[in-house]
mmCIF file of C-alpha atoms in Angstrom:
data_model
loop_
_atom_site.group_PDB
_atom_site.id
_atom_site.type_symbol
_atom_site.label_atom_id
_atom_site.label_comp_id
_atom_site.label_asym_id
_atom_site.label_seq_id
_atom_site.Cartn_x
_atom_site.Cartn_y
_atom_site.Cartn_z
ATOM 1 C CA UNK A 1 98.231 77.969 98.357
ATOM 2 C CA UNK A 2 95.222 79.293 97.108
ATOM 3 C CA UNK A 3 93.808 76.132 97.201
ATOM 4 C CA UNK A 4 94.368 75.913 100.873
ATOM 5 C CA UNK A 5 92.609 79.091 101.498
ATOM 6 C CA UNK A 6 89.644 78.527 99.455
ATOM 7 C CA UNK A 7 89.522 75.076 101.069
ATOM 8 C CA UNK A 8 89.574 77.038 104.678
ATOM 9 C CA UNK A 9 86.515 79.229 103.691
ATOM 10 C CA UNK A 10 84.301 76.098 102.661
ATOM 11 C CA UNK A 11 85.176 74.417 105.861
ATOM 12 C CA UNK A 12 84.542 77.810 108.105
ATOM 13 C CA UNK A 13 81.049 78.003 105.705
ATOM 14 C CA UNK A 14 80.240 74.599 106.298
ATOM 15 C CA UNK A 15 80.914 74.563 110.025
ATOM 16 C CA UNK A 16 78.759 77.813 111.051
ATOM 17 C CA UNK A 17 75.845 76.376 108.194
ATOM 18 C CA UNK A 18 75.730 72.750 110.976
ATOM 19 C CA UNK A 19 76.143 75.361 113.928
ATOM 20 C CA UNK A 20 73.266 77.307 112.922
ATOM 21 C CA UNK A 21 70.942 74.111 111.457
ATOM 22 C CA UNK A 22 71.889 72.663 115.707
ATOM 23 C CA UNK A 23 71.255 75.740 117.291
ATOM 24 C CA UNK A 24 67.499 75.983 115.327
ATOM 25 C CA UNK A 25 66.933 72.586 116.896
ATOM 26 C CA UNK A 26 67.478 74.317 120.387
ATOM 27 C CA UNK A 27 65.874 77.528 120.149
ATOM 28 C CA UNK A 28 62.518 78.207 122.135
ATOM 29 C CA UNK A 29 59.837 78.117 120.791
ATOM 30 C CA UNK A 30 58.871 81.149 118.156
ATOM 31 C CA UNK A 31 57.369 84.172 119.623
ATOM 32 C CA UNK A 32 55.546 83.900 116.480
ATOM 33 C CA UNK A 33 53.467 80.741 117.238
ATOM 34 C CA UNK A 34 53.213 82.324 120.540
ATOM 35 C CA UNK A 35 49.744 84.173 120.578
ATOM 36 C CA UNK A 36 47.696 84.305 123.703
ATOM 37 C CA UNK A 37 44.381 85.274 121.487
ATOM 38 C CA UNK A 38 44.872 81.389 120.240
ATOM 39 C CA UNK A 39 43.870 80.704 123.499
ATOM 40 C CA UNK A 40 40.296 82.949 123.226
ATOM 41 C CA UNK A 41 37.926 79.882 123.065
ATOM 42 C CA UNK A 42 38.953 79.118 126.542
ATOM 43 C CA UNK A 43 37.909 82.606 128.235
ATOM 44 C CA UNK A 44 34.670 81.424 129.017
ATOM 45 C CA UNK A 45 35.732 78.142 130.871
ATOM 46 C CA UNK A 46 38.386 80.038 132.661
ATOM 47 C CA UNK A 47 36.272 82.874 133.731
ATOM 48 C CA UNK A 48 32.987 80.726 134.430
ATOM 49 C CA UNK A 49 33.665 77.549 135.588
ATOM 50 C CA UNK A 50 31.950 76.365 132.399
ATOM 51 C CA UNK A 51 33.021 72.793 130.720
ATOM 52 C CA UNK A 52 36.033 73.341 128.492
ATOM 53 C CA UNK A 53 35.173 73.227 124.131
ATOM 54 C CA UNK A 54 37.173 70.810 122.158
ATOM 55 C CA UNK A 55 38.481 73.743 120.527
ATOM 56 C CA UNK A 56 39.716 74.805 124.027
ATOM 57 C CA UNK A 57 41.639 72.078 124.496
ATOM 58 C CA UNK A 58 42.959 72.022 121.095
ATOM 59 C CA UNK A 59 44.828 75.240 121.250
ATOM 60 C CA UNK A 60 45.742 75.036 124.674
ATOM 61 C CA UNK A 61 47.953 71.926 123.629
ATOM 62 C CA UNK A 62 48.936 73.541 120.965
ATOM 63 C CA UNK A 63 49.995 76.893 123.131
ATOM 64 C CA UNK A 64 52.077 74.444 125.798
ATOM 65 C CA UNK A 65 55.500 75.832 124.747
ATOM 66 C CA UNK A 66 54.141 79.227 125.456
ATOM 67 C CA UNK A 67 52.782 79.100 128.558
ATOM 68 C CA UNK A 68 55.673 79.849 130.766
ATOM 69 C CA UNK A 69 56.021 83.054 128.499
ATOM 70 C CA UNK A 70 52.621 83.911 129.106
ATOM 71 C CA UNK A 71 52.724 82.952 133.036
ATOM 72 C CA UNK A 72 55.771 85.634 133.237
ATOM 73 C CA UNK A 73 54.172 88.022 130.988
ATOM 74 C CA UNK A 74 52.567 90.501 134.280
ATOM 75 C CA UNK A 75 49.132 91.236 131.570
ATOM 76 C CA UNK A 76 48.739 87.679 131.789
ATOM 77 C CA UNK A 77 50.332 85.823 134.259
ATOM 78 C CA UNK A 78 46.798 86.295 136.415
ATOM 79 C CA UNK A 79 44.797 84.119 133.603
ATOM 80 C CA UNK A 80 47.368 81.410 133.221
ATOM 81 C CA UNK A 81 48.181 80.407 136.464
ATOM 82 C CA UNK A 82 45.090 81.083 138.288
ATOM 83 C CA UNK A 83 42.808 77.958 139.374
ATOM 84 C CA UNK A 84 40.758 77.969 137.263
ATOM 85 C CA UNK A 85 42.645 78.058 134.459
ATOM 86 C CA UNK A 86 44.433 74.424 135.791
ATOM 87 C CA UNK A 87 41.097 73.010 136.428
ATOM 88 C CA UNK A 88 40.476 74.358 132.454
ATOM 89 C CA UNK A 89 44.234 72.435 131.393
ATOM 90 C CA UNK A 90 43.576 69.135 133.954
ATOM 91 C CA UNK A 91 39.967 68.261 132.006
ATOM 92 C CA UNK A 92 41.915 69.053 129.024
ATOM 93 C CA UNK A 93 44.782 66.395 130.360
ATOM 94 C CA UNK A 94 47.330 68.797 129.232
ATOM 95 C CA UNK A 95 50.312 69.219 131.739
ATOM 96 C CA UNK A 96 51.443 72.494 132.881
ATOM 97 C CA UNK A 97 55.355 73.057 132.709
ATOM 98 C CA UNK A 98 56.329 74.124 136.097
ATOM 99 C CA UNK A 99 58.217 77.464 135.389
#
């Protein structure tokens, strides 16, 4: 019988180790990869109207997953989803999740 039981606990182990190892594969993204100051270089497009760096455009597709965070964030909602910050992501051809 003892058998049995220890062969219950491996099974219960093994079954919440695959739960958690799925439910990684779901989560949002981290709030650690999440920072807005990745997206610094593109300040001066945004707030100018100037041409967009390559560095821009590099961490704005790299900040994609966070931008619906940001957008709901009410300290900077006003920089991600004004105009000029979609004119910034559309010469960068990076699509903007509708959220």
């Amino acid at each position: 019988m003892a058998k049995n039981t220890s062969s219950s606990y491996l099974f219960v182990f093994a079954a919440l180790a695959l739960f958690a190892v799925m439910m990684m594969n779901e989560m949002p993204v981290s709030l650690a990869a999440c920072q807005v100051t990745q997206l610094s270089p593109c300040l001066a497009a945004i707030s100018s109207n100037a041409r967009p760096t390559a560095t821009c455009c590099s961490r704005l597709r790299s900040q994609v997953p966070c931008l619906c965070t940001y957008a709901r964030d009410p300290n900077l909602s006003k920089y991600v989803t004004n105009p000029s910050a979609r004119r910034v992501a559309q010469i960068c051809r990076v699509a903007v999740p509708r959220c």
